Structure formats: structure tokens, C-alpha cells
Coordinates of C-alpha atoms in Angstrom, one line a residue:
Chain A
M641 CA 0.3 -42.5 16.7
T642 CA -0.3 -39.0 16.2
P643 CA 1.7 -37.1 13.0
P644 CA 4.4 -34.8 13.4
L645 CA 3.6 -31.0 14.3
V646 CA 5.7 -30.2 11.3
Q647 CA 6.8 -32.4 8.7
T648 CA 8.9 -30.8 5.6
R649 CA 10.5 -33.1 2.7
G650 CA 12.6 -31.7 0.1
L651 CA 11.2 -28.2 0.9
S652 CA 12.5 -25.5 -1.2
L653 CA 10.9 -21.8 -0.8
G654 CA 12.1 -18.7 -2.3
Y655 CA 11.3 -16.0 -5.0
D656 CA 11.1 -16.3 -8.5
D657 CA 13.1 -19.4 -8.9
H658 CA 15.7 -18.5 -6.5
A659 CA 15.8 -20.9 -3.8
V660 CA 16.5 -19.4 -0.4
V661 CA 15.6 -22.6 1.1
D662 CA 16.8 -25.6 -0.7
H663 CA 15.6 -29.3 -0.2
V664 CA 14.9 -29.3 3.5
D665 CA 13.7 -32.2 5.3
L666 CA 12.4 -31.2 8.8
T667 CA 10.5 -32.8 11.3
I668 CA 9.0 -31.4 15.0
E669 CA 7.5 -33.7 17.1
A670 CA 5.6 -32.7 20.3
G671 CA 7.3 -31.6 23.2
E672 CA 10.6 -30.7 21.4
V673 CA 12.4 -27.1 22.0
I674 CA 14.4 -26.6 18.7
A675 CA 16.9 -23.6 18.3
L676 CA 17.1 -22.9 14.6
L677 CA 20.9 -21.5 14.4
G678 CA 22.7 -20.0 11.0
P679 CA 24.0 -16.9 10.0
N680 CA 22.3 -13.8 8.5
G681 CA 21.1 -14.8 5.0
S682 CA 21.1 -18.7 5.6
G683 CA 17.3 -18.9 5.3
K684 CA 16.0 -19.4 8.8
S685 CA 13.2 -16.6 8.4
T686 CA 12.4 -18.0 5.3
L687 CA 11.9 -21.2 6.6
V688 CA 9.7 -20.4 9.6
R689 CA 7.7 -18.0 7.2
G690 CA 7.5 -20.7 4.6
L691 CA 6.1 -23.0 7.3
F692 CA 2.7 -21.1 7.1
G693 CA 2.8 -20.3 3.5
L694 CA 3.7 -16.6 3.8
V695 CA 7.0 -17.2 1.3
P696 CA 6.5 -19.1 -2.1
R697 CA 7.1 -22.8 -2.5
L698 CA 9.3 -23.9 -5.0
G699 CA 9.1 -27.6 -4.4
G700 CA 8.6 -30.1 -1.6
S701 CA 5.6 -30.7 1.1
I702 CA 5.2 -29.2 4.0
E703 CA 2.7 -31.2 6.3
L704 CA 1.0 -29.6 9.7
C705 CA -0.3 -32.0 12.0
G706 CA -0.4 -34.3 9.2
V707 CA -2.3 -32.2 7.1
E708 CA -0.6 -30.5 3.8
Q709 CA 0.0 -26.8 4.4
S710 CA -2.4 -25.4 1.7
Q711 CA -5.3 -27.6 3.4
F712 CA -4.3 -26.9 7.0
T713 CA -7.1 -25.3 8.9
E714 CA -6.4 -25.6 12.2
H715 CA -4.3 -22.2 12.5
T716 CA -4.6 -21.9 16.1
R717 CA -2.3 -25.4 16.7
I718 CA 0.7 -23.5 15.4
G719 CA 1.4 -20.0 17.1
Y720 CA 3.8 -17.4 15.1
V721 CA 5.8 -14.9 17.0
P722 CA 6.9 -12.6 13.8
Q723 CA 10.2 -10.7 14.3
R724 CA 9.0 -7.1 14.9
H725 CA 11.0 -4.4 16.0
S726 CA 8.3 -2.2 17.1
L727 CA 4.3 -2.3 17.6
A728 CA 4.1 1.3 17.7
Q729 CA 1.4 2.0 14.9
A730 CA -0.5 5.4 13.7
V731 CA -3.1 4.5 16.0
R732 CA -2.2 3.9 20.0
S733 CA -3.5 0.0 21.0
T734 CA -2.7 -2.0 24.2
V735 CA -1.3 -4.8 25.1
A736 CA -4.5 -6.6 25.8
E737 CA -5.7 -5.5 22.4
I738 CA -3.1 -6.8 20.5
V739 CA -2.8 -10.3 22.4
A740 CA -6.5 -10.6 21.5
A741 CA -6.0 -10.9 18.0
G742 CA -4.6 -14.4 18.8
R743 CA -7.9 -15.6 19.6
L744 CA -9.6 -14.7 16.4
P745 CA -8.7 -17.8 14.7
H746 CA -10.8 -19.8 17.2
R747 CA -14.1 -17.9 16.3
P748 CA -16.5 -17.1 13.4
W749 CA -16.2 -13.5 12.2
W750 CA -19.4 -12.6 13.4
R751 CA -19.0 -13.7 17.1
P752 CA -17.6 -11.0 19.6
A753 CA -15.0 -12.0 22.2
S754 CA -16.7 -14.3 25.1
A755 CA -15.6 -14.4 28.6
D756 CA -13.5 -17.1 27.8
D757 CA -11.4 -15.5 25.3
R758 CA -10.7 -12.5 27.5
Q759 CA -9.8 -15.2 30.2
R760 CA -7.0 -16.6 28.0
V761 CA -5.8 -13.4 27.0
A762 CA -5.3 -12.4 30.1
A763 CA -4.0 -15.5 31.1
A764 CA -1.2 -15.4 28.2
I765 CA -0.4 -11.9 29.2
D766 CA 0.0 -13.2 32.7
L767 CA 2.5 -16.1 31.3
V768 CA 4.7 -13.7 29.8
G769 CA 5.1 -11.5 32.9
L770 CA 3.2 -8.6 31.6
G771 CA 0.2 -9.1 33.9
D772 CA 0.9 -5.5 35.2
R773 CA 1.2 -3.8 31.8
A774 CA -1.9 -5.3 30.2
H775 CA -3.7 -2.1 29.5
A776 CA -0.5 -0.4 28.7
E777 CA 0.1 1.3 25.3
V778 CA 2.5 -0.8 23.7
S779 CA 4.7 1.9 22.4
T780 CA 5.3 2.7 25.9
L781 CA 6.6 -0.6 26.1
S782 CA 10.6 -1.5 26.2
G783 CA 11.8 -4.0 23.1
G784 CA 11.9 -6.9 25.6
Q785 CA 8.0 -6.2 26.6
Q786 CA 7.1 -5.7 23.0
R787 CA 8.8 -9.2 22.1
R788 CA 6.5 -10.8 25.0
T789 CA 3.4 -9.1 24.0
L790 CA 3.9 -11.1 20.7
I791 CA 4.6 -14.0 22.3
A792 CA 1.5 -13.7 24.5
R793 CA -0.8 -13.3 21.1
A794 CA 0.8 -16.5 20.0
L795 CA 0.3 -18.2 23.4
A796 CA -3.6 -16.8 23.4
G797 CA -4.2 -19.2 20.6
D798 CA -3.4 -22.1 22.8
P799 CA -1.0 -23.6 20.3
D800 CA 0.7 -26.9 20.5
L801 CA 4.0 -25.7 18.6
L802 CA 5.4 -22.1 18.7
V803 CA 7.2 -20.6 15.8
M804 CA 9.5 -17.7 17.1
D805 CA 11.5 -15.7 14.7
E806 CA 14.4 -14.3 16.6
P807 CA 12.4 -13.3 19.8
T808 CA 15.7 -12.6 21.9
A809 CA 17.4 -10.1 18.9
G810 CA 18.1 -6.6 19.8
V811 CA 16.9 -7.0 23.5
D812 CA 18.8 -6.2 26.5
H813 CA 20.4 -8.6 28.7
A814 CA 17.6 -8.2 31.7
N815 CA 15.0 -8.5 29.1
Q816 CA 16.9 -11.8 27.5
L817 CA 16.8 -13.4 31.0
V818 CA 12.9 -12.9 31.4
L819 CA 12.5 -14.2 27.8
A820 CA 14.3 -16.9 28.6
D821 CA 12.1 -17.8 31.5
V822 CA 9.0 -17.4 29.4
I823 CA 10.3 -20.4 27.1
A824 CA 11.4 -22.2 30.1
R825 CA 7.9 -22.1 31.5
L826 CA 6.4 -22.9 28.3
A827 CA 8.8 -26.1 27.7
A828 CA 7.9 -27.1 31.1
N829 CA 4.1 -27.1 30.1
G830 CA 4.8 -29.1 27.3
T831 CA 4.5 -26.5 24.3
A832 CA 6.7 -27.4 21.4
M833 CA 9.2 -24.5 19.9
L834 CA 10.8 -23.7 17.2
V835 CA 13.1 -20.6 18.1
V836 CA 15.4 -18.9 15.5
T837 CA 18.3 -17.4 17.3
H838 CA 21.6 -16.1 17.4
E839 CA 22.0 -16.5 21.4
L840 CA 21.8 -19.9 22.0
D841 CA 23.7 -19.5 25.5
V842 CA 20.3 -17.7 26.8
L843 CA 18.3 -20.6 26.1
A844 CA 21.2 -23.3 27.1
G845 CA 19.2 -25.8 29.3
V846 CA 15.9 -25.3 27.9
V847 CA 16.6 -26.3 24.3
T848 CA 16.4 -30.1 23.3
R849 CA 17.6 -30.0 19.7
I850 CA 19.5 -27.8 17.6
V851 CA 19.5 -27.5 14.0
C852 CA 21.8 -25.2 11.9
L853 CA 20.8 -23.9 8.6
D854 CA 23.7 -22.5 6.1
G855 CA 23.1 -21.4 2.6
G856 CA 19.5 -22.7 2.7
H857 CA 20.9 -26.6 3.5
I858 CA 20.4 -28.1 7.0
D859 CA 24.3 -28.9 7.9
F860 CA 23.3 -29.9 11.7
D861 CA 20.6 -31.6 13.4
G862 CA 21.2 -33.1 16.9
D863 CA 21.1 -32.6 20.5
P864 CA 23.4 -29.8 22.4
E865 CA 25.8 -32.4 23.1
A866 CA 26.3 -33.4 19.8
Y867 CA 26.5 -29.9 18.5
A868 CA 29.4 -29.2 21.1
A869 CA 31.0 -32.0 19.7
H870 CA 30.0 -30.7 16.2
L871 CA 31.4 -27.2 17.0
A872 CA 34.9 -28.3 18.4
E873 CA 35.3 -30.7 15.1
A874 CA 34.3 -27.5 13.0
D875 CA 36.9 -25.4 14.7
H876 CA 39.7 -27.7 13.6
P877 CA 38.9 -28.1 9.9
H878 CA 42.6 -29.1 9.2
I879 CA 41.7 -32.8 10.8
H880 CA 38.9 -33.4 8.9
G881 CA 40.3 -32.1 5.2
G882 CA 39.2 -29.0 5.0
H883 CA 35.8 -29.3 5.5
H884 CA 34.7 -25.7 7.0
H885 CA 31.5 -24.6 8.3
D886 CA 30.6 -21.2 9.0
H887 CA 28.2 -21.0 12.0
D888 CA 26.8 -18.4 13.9
H889 CA 28.3 -19.6 17.2
A890 CA 26.7 -19.5 20.7
A891 CA 28.6 -16.4 21.3
G892 CA 26.3 -14.7 18.8
G893 CA 27.9 -13.3 15.8
H894 CA 31.3 -13.5 13.9
Chain B
M894 CA -35.5 23.8 14.8
L895 CA -36.2 20.4 15.6
A896 CA -39.9 21.7 15.0
L897 CA -39.0 21.3 11.4
D898 CA -39.4 17.4 10.4
F899 CA -36.9 17.9 7.5
M900 CA -34.4 19.3 10.3
R901 CA -34.9 16.5 12.2
Q902 CA -34.3 13.9 9.4
A903 CA -31.0 16.0 8.7
L904 CA -30.0 15.9 12.0
L905 CA -30.6 12.1 12.3
A906 CA -28.6 11.5 9.2
A907 CA -25.9 13.9 10.1
V908 CA -25.5 12.2 13.3
L909 CA -25.4 8.5 11.6
V910 CA -22.4 9.8 9.6
G911 CA -20.9 11.2 12.6
I912 CA -20.7 7.5 13.7
A913 CA -20.2 5.9 10.5
A914 CA -17.4 7.9 9.4
P915 CA -14.7 8.0 12.2
L916 CA -15.6 4.2 13.1
I917 CA -14.5 3.1 9.9
G918 CA -11.8 6.0 9.6
I919 CA -9.8 4.6 12.6
F920 CA -8.7 1.8 10.4
L921 CA -7.7 4.1 7.4
V922 CA -5.5 6.0 10.1
Q923 CA -4.0 2.8 11.2
R924 CA -3.1 1.7 8.0
Q925 CA -1.8 5.1 7.1
M926 CA -4.1 5.4 3.9
S927 CA -5.9 8.8 5.4
L928 CA -6.5 10.0 2.0
I929 CA -8.3 7.1 0.5
G930 CA -11.7 8.3 1.5
D931 CA -10.9 11.3 -0.5
G932 CA -9.6 9.6 -3.7
I933 CA -12.4 7.4 -3.8
G934 CA -15.0 10.0 -3.4
H935 CA -13.2 11.8 -6.6
V936 CA -14.1 9.1 -8.4
A937 CA -17.5 8.6 -6.9
L938 CA -18.1 12.0 -8.5
A939 CA -17.9 10.3 -11.6
G940 CA -20.5 8.1 -10.7
V941 CA -22.8 11.1 -9.8
A942 CA -22.4 12.4 -13.5
A943 CA -22.9 9.4 -15.1
G944 CA -26.4 9.5 -13.2
F945 CA -27.1 12.9 -14.3
L946 CA -26.4 11.8 -17.8
T947 CA -28.4 8.6 -18.4
S948 CA -31.3 10.0 -15.7
T949 CA -30.8 7.0 -13.1
E950 CA -30.4 8.0 -9.5
P951 CA -27.2 9.4 -8.9
L952 CA -26.7 7.8 -5.3
L953 CA -26.9 4.4 -7.2
T954 CA -24.3 5.2 -10.0
A955 CA -22.2 7.1 -7.5
L956 CA -22.4 3.9 -5.2
I957 CA -21.3 1.6 -8.4
A958 CA -18.2 3.8 -9.1
A959 CA -17.0 4.2 -5.8
V960 CA -17.5 0.3 -4.9
L961 CA -15.3 -0.5 -8.1
A962 CA -12.3 2.2 -7.3
A963 CA -12.5 0.6 -3.9
V964 CA -11.7 -2.7 -5.2
A965 CA -9.3 -1.4 -7.3
V966 CA -7.4 0.2 -4.9
E967 CA -7.1 -3.1 -2.8
L968 CA -6.0 -5.0 -5.6
I969 CA -3.5 -2.2 -6.8
R970 CA -2.1 -2.7 -3.0
L971 CA -2.2 -6.7 -3.1
R972 CA 0.0 -6.7 -6.2
G973 CA 2.3 -4.2 -4.4
R974 CA 4.2 -3.1 -7.6
T975 CA 5.9 0.1 -7.7
G976 CA 3.7 2.6 -9.5
G977 CA 0.9 1.4 -7.5
D978 CA 0.8 4.8 -6.1
L979 CA 0.8 6.5 -9.7
A980 CA -2.0 4.1 -10.5
L981 CA -4.3 5.2 -7.6
A982 CA -3.6 8.8 -8.6
V983 CA -4.6 8.2 -12.3
M984 CA -7.6 6.9 -11.0
F985 CA -8.8 9.6 -8.6
Y986 CA -7.8 12.6 -11.0
G987 CA -9.2 10.9 -13.9
G988 CA -12.5 10.3 -11.9
I989 CA -13.1 13.7 -10.6
A990 CA -12.1 15.1 -14.3
L991 CA -14.5 12.5 -15.8
G992 CA -17.3 13.9 -13.5
V993 CA -16.9 17.5 -14.2
V994 CA -17.0 16.8 -18.0
L995 CA -19.9 14.6 -17.6
V996 CA -21.9 17.0 -15.7
S997 CA -21.1 19.8 -18.3
L998 CA -22.9 17.2 -20.8
S999 CA -25.8 16.2 -19.1
P1000 CA -28.8 18.1 -19.6
S1001 CA -30.0 18.3 -16.0
G1002 CA -26.4 18.9 -14.6
T1003 CA -25.6 22.3 -13.6
P1004 CA -22.8 23.9 -11.4
A1005 CA -24.7 24.3 -8.6
N1006 CA -25.6 20.5 -8.7
L1007 CA -22.6 19.8 -8.6
T1008 CA -21.8 21.5 -5.6
A1009 CA -24.4 20.0 -3.7
Y1010 CA -22.4 16.9 -4.1
L1011 CA -19.2 18.0 -3.8
F1012 CA -19.7 19.9 -0.6
G1013 CA -23.0 18.5 0.8
S1014 CA -26.0 20.5 0.8
L1015 CA -28.7 19.7 3.4
L1016 CA -31.5 21.7 2.0
T1017 CA -31.5 20.3 -1.4
T1018 CA -32.0 16.8 -0.3
S1019 CA -35.2 15.1 -0.3
S1020 CA -36.4 13.8 3.0
N1021 CA -36.7 10.5 1.0
D1022 CA -33.2 10.6 0.1
L1023 CA -32.2 11.3 3.9
Y1024 CA -33.9 8.4 4.9
V1025 CA -32.1 5.8 2.4
F1026 CA -29.0 7.6 3.5
A1027 CA -29.6 6.9 7.5
A1028 CA -30.4 3.4 6.6
L1029 CA -27.4 2.8 4.3
T1030 CA -25.2 4.5 7.0
A1031 CA -26.7 2.2 9.8
V1032 CA -25.8 -0.7 7.9
V1033 CA -22.1 0.4 7.6
S1034 CA -21.7 1.5 11.0
L1035 CA -23.1 -2.2 12.0
V1036 CA -20.9 -4.2 9.8
T1037 CA -18.0 -2.1 10.7
F1038 CA -18.7 -2.5 14.2
V1039 CA -19.3 -6.4 14.3
L1040 CA -15.7 -6.8 12.2
R1041 CA -13.7 -4.3 14.2
P1042 CA -11.6 -6.9 15.6
R1043 CA -10.7 -8.5 12.4
F1044 CA -10.3 -5.0 10.7
F1045 CA -7.7 -4.3 13.9
A1046 CA -5.9 -7.6 13.5
V1047 CA -5.3 -7.2 9.8
A1048 CA -4.1 -3.7 10.0
Q1049 CA -2.0 -4.1 13.0
D1050 CA 0.2 -7.0 11.3
E1051 CA -1.0 -8.4 8.1
E1052 CA 1.7 -11.0 8.0
Y1053 CA 0.4 -12.5 11.4
S1054 CA -2.9 -12.3 10.7
R1055 CA -2.3 -14.2 7.4
A1056 CA -0.2 -16.8 9.3
S1057 CA -3.3 -17.1 11.9
G1058 CA -5.5 -18.0 8.6
L1059 CA -7.4 -14.7 8.3
P1060 CA -8.6 -14.2 5.0
V1061 CA -6.6 -11.0 4.6
A1062 CA -7.4 -9.8 1.2
A1063 CA -11.1 -10.6 1.8
Y1064 CA -10.9 -8.1 4.8
N1065 CA -9.1 -5.5 3.4
I1066 CA -11.6 -5.3 0.3
A1067 CA -14.2 -5.1 2.8
L1068 CA -12.7 -2.5 4.5
S1069 CA -12.2 -0.4 1.4
V1070 CA -15.8 -1.2 0.1
L1071 CA -17.5 0.1 3.6
T1072 CA -15.3 3.2 3.0
A1073 CA -16.5 3.8 -0.5
M1074 CA -20.2 3.5 1.1
T1075 CA -19.8 5.8 3.8
V1076 CA -18.2 8.2 1.3
V1077 CA -21.4 8.0 -0.7
V1078 CA -23.9 7.9 1.9
S1079 CA -22.5 11.3 3.2
M1080 CA -22.2 13.3 0.2
R1081 CA -25.3 14.9 0.0
I1082 CA -24.5 15.8 4.2
I1083 CA -20.8 16.2 4.1
G1084 CA -20.1 16.2 0.4
L1085 CA -17.5 14.2 -1.7
L1086 CA -14.8 16.7 -1.2
L1087 CA -14.8 16.7 2.8
I1088 CA -16.3 13.5 3.8
S1089 CA -12.6 12.1 4.4
A1090 CA -12.1 14.9 6.8
L1091 CA -14.8 13.4 9.1
M1092 CA -13.4 10.1 8.7
I1093 CA -9.8 11.5 9.9
L1094 CA -10.0 14.2 12.2
P1095 CA -12.2 12.7 15.1
N1096 CA -9.6 9.9 15.1
A1097 CA -6.7 12.0 15.4
T1098 CA -8.6 14.3 18.2
G1099 CA -9.5 10.7 19.7
Q1100 CA -5.5 9.4 19.8
L1101 CA -4.6 12.7 21.6
L1102 CA -7.7 11.8 24.2
G1103 CA -7.6 7.7 24.4
R1104 CA -4.9 5.5 25.9
S1105 CA -5.9 2.5 23.5
F1106 CA -7.4 1.5 20.2
A1107 CA -11.0 1.1 21.9
A1108 CA -10.6 4.5 23.7
T1109 CA -9.5 6.2 20.8
S1110 CA -12.4 5.0 18.7
R1111 CA -15.0 5.5 21.3
W1112 CA -13.9 9.5 21.6
A1113 CA -13.7 9.7 17.5
V1114 CA -17.0 8.4 17.5
A1115 CA -18.1 10.8 20.4
I1116 CA -16.4 13.8 18.4
G1117 CA -18.1 12.8 15.2
V1118 CA -21.5 12.7 16.4
F1119 CA -20.6 15.9 18.4
S1120 CA -19.2 18.0 15.3
A1121 CA -22.4 16.7 13.4
I1122 CA -24.9 18.4 15.5
V1123 CA -23.3 21.4 16.4
G1124 CA -22.1 21.8 12.9
V1125 CA -26.1 20.8 11.6
T1126 CA -27.3 23.5 14.2
A1127 CA -24.7 26.1 13.4
S1128 CA -25.4 25.9 9.5
F1129 CA -29.3 25.7 10.1
Y1130 CA -29.0 29.2 12.2
G1131 CA -25.9 30.4 10.2
G1132 CA -27.0 29.8 6.9
T1133 CA -23.7 28.1 5.8
P1134 CA -23.3 24.7 4.0
S1135 CA -23.5 21.8 6.6
G1136 CA -20.7 19.9 5.3
A1137 CA -18.0 22.4 5.9
T1138 CA -19.7 23.7 9.1
I1139 CA -19.4 20.2 10.6
V1140 CA -15.7 19.7 9.6
L1141 CA -14.7 23.2 11.2
V1142 CA -16.2 22.0 14.4
A1143 CA -14.3 18.9 14.3
I1144 CA -11.1 21.0 13.4
A1145 CA -11.7 23.1 16.5
A1146 CA -12.2 20.3 18.6
F1147 CA -9.1 18.8 17.6
L1148 CA -7.0 22.3 18.1
L1149 CA -8.8 22.0 21.7
A1150 CA -7.9 18.6 22.5
S1151 CA -4.0 19.3 21.0
A1152 CA -3.8 22.1 23.6
I1153 CA -5.1 20.2 26.5
S1154 CA -3.0 17.4 25.9
M1155 CA -0.1 19.7 25.9
V1156 CA -1.0 21.1 29.1
S1157 CA -1.3 17.7 30.7
V1158 CA 1.6 16.4 29.3
R1159 CA 3.7 18.9 30.5
R1160 CA 2.1 18.6 33.8
A1161 CA 2.7 14.8 34.0
R1162 CA 6.6 15.8 32.8
A1163 CA 7.2 18.1 36.0
A1164 CA 5.5 15.7 38.7
H1165 CA 7.5 12.8 38.6
A1166 CA 10.9 11.0 39.5
K1167 CA 12.9 8.5 37.5
A1168 CA 14.4 5.5 39.5
E1169 CA 18.0 5.0 39.0
R1170 CA 19.1 3.3 35.7
H1171 CA 18.9 -0.3 36.4
L1172 CA 19.3 -3.6 34.3
H1173 CA 16.6 -5.4 36.1
E1174 CA 13.6 -6.0 34.7
H1175 CA 10.5 -6.2 37.3
G1176 CA 7.8 -8.8 36.8
P1177 CA 5.3 -10.8 38.8
D1178 CA 8.2 -13.3 39.7
C1179 CA 11.3 -11.3 39.7
G1180 CA 12.1 -11.7 43.5
H1181 CA 10.8 -8.2 44.7
A1182 CA 8.2 -7.8 46.5
A1183 CA 4.9 -6.4 44.6
I1184 CA 2.7 -3.8 46.3
A1185 CA -0.5 -2.8 44.6
H1186 CA -0.5 0.7 44.6
G1187 CA -3.6 2.5 43.2
D1188 CA -4.1 1.3 39.3
H1189 CA -0.5 -0.3 38.8
V1190 CA 2.1 -2.5 40.8
D1191 CA 5.2 -0.9 42.4
Y1192 CA 8.0 -3.7 43.0
L1193 CA 9.8 -2.7 46.6
H1194 CA 13.7 -2.6 45.3
D1195 CA 16.2 -2.3 48.1
G1196 CA 13.9 -0.5 50.4
H1197 CA 12.1 1.9 47.8
R1198 CA 9.3 1.4 45.6
H1199 CA 9.9 1.1 41.9
A1200 CA 6.5 1.7 39.4
A1201 CA 6.7 1.0 35.7
H1202 CA 6.2 3.9 33.4
D1203 CA 6.7 3.9 30.1
D1204 CA 10.1 2.1 29.4
H1205 CA 11.5 3.0 32.4
W1206 CA 10.7 2.7 36.0
D1207 CA 9.5 5.5 38.5
E1208 CA 10.4 6.0 42.1
H1209 CA 7.0 5.8 43.8
A1210 CA 7.6 7.1 47.4
D1211 CA 5.2 5.7 50.2
G1212 CA 1.3 7.0 50.2
A1213 CA 2.3 9.9 47.4
H1214 CA 1.1 9.1 43.7
R1215 CA 1.6 11.3 40.8

């Protein structure tokens, strides 16, 4: 049996003994599309960044494709789409130039990009619907188009799992729909996804599982139907002895 | 001029610096560390002076000092503490002050000697030295060229690069060391105080002319080479110092490019019609018919054509093309 794409056990992440993520057990199997919900400050970004070793680990284990994170070398199997507000920099660059970075882990440092690399970069750009903007300068693109550029960069590496940190935040509705469409297309191709989001409704129908973080703990993990039931329950705390949840609901905010 | 063997070598050395400096400088601009080459140059002066004092080849001692400074810069940045900026200031000013004091103590050190390193002096450079400089510059250019995609990725998004397993710190140190080498091998031609200008200015010009990172870099190298050739020629006939002349040519190129780009931006703005504001995002499968139009795609929207322009949509009439 193939090992899960991600498996954390008792994972704690944070800085200087202050745990932002506390004893989290999370397993991601091939083909799953997981929405990671939770209020601001609940540790969502810390958790996904921690999976890549970008946040100091205070305890617990992370296995990526069955390999301990610090020993993991098949970096291209797990694509990262960080949260970025703007891709503009001191020097101009194009969509294709940024997406090309997604191919770098596939080849040794001295080898230039091959025709295959270029073809995969073009395919990734097409997949996110930016085919006609491949050579546009990124600073001229809208926020949503810049997010799709980052998704294409991760896709160019041909990952089994895509980890996205708030791809829909701060993007207008038209662009959110395009993003949702891209995510649905990836899901149909069998790419597993872990999507940090506040806008669950945009992804409804694609998401197979919902995980809620609150205060660094997982306090819900189940399918969308169970989540709806869980919300209904949480909305009537008096029935359940004052057990109170403070989720970021599908509506996106409080 | 070219009949003189010496001037041929000088021109060759200057052209190689004209290639190497902008090639590496673009990453400094990208990382918003444009002045770092200048600081490393200050420290290299201490190395030159140490060479005078100990009767060692100043090129070697300067190279050691500059490379050590370059590694220190990256280590200070890596620790990311507040006060890193001040640590750099202490190191850079310490370098130049120490250099001046050491030169005054050494028997062979004279103010004229110092000036030759600070501002460059082709005439006092032996042809043997020029060959060494040229060879080192070629090596720097080659390594930078090969590592270009990785330097770009690391400077563009350090966190993503780390997540995808690139040895980010190693690339940053490599870039810093290549910067130090460029500074030192150019010191006799451009000068320690002016070399940073040749790393940065052609890229500032390239920015105005190129629409991508690759195009910016190509323009920058072209302008670097152009400045080197025109600068060395002018300094030969005018009897002016080579480094400063090359830098002035680079500045003239920048001013000219600024003027040209200002005029062309104004023209483009005058000749273009924005589509009605709309909430729809056109794309390959948005449902609107896509029509190839010159170098881009128009989308047929309620009987008129919309074309992507920056973050909005333009009206493109049939046949008309902005």
C-alpha cells in the first residue's frame, strides 16, 4: 500500500516554545481535496508552512510520502502555493519566468531548461487559464491572475499534492469563480489538494473533506455533510451544554 | 587606438566587465541590495592595502577580503536580526578606513596608488594583470549565467524556493561571493568606488526597455558592453579616467532610455480605449469566442472585442490595432 501523502502525528509548530499548532494529527491520502478552515490566528498558515519545514517544529512527526520531512527529497511531489499579495518586484518578470521556477527541483543546478521543461511550464499556464498571458509582466495582472500564476508554478513541478494558502483571499468574485474552476479541473485530474480558505462556498462540490483548526487544535475533521451537521450543532450551544465553537463559517467571516 | 596592443587588452577587459557586472547586478536589484557591491568594494580596499603592506599581490588580498565580507553579509542577513543593517555599516566603513590607514603605513603605498584602485586606471595596469582580470571575469560571467534560473527563483520567492528544496542559503552566498569577485576583478578598470554603478545602472536602463526579466538582463548586458567600449575609447582620446568615463556613459544611456520610455508610454495611453468595466474574467474557456488578433487574443463580448491589457480589458475594433 502506498503511504499517505502527508501524515503528521502529535505535530506542534511554533516559535520559541510558543506552540501555534499544538499536537495535530493529520493524514492526507491521494485524491483528497481538503478545505482547511479556521479563524485568523488559528494556525492554518503555520500548519501548511510547517509541512514544508518553514516553521520550527516543537514536537511530533511529519511524514511526506512515507518519508520523515527532514529527509524528504522528492520535493516536486508536494507543490506549495504560498500566500502572496503581489508578485511585483524591483525587476520585471513574466508569468512564464515565474512558473519556470516550478521545474527547477527536477534538474541538477548546471542543467538548463529542456524542451520538456518549457512544454510543462506552458501546459501549467494553460491549465490555470492564463495561456494568453504567459508572456505578460506579472505586475500588470490582477490579483486573481497573480494567484493563478503561483498555482501554475506549483503545477509545473507535476505534484501529487498541492498545498494552497488562501488562494481565494482578496480576489474579486469573477476571479474566485475562475480559481474554483481551476481547482475543480485539478481535482478531476486526481491531484490531491489542501486548501486553506475562508471561502468554502466557492469550493463547494469539489471539497471532499473539511478540517477546522481552532487555537492550534483540530476541532473538526470530516466530510462536507458532517460539517453541515456540525455547524448546525455549533449554532445551538445551549442544547449541548455550552460547548461552543468559533469557526469561520462558509460565509467567510464574523 | 586598436593598433596598441595594450589598448586592445584594455578594451577586452572592459568589455568583459561590461558583461559580468550587469549580469550579476540584476539579482542585486531584484533583491533590493543595490548598494551591497559598493560596501564590498570598501572592504576590498582594506585587502588592497594589506597587499601593499605585506608586499603580496593586492589582487589576491583584495579578493580574500571581499569574499570574506560577502560571506559575512549573507550570514548577517540570514540571522535576520534587527541591527543587521548597522553591522553592515560598521563592516563597510571599517574596511575603507582600515584601507586608508594601512596604505599610509606601507612603504609602497602612495595616494596615487590608492586612487588607481578606488577609481580605476587602465594606464597603470600591466598587461599581465589585464589577462588575469579578463580570465576571472569570464569565469564569473559563466557561473552567473549557468546559475541564473536559480538565482532568479531564490530572489523572486525565497520561501517557495526553500519549500521546493533549493539550498537557498548556498545560492545567496554564491551570489554574494560572485558579486565580491566582480568588484575585485573590475577594480583596476572601473575602480572600487564605481564598480557598483556598472552593476546597477545598466539594469535600471534595461528595466525601461525590457518587458521581462530575460529581456531586462539582455538590455543591461548590451548597455554594459556599450558603455565599456564607448567609455574606454573616450577615456583614451580624452585622457580621462576610464572607470568614471564608463559610468558617465552608462548614466547617459539611462537618461536617454528614460526619455524614450516616457514618450512611448504617453503615446500608448493616448491611443487606447478601455472596455466597459465588467466583472467577467475572460479566459480560454470562458464561453466567449476567442479570436487571435496579432500577438494576443480578443474575446467576442456582446458583439465587440475585448483584449487583455494590464489589469483591465481594452476595446479592440475590427482590424484596428493599437
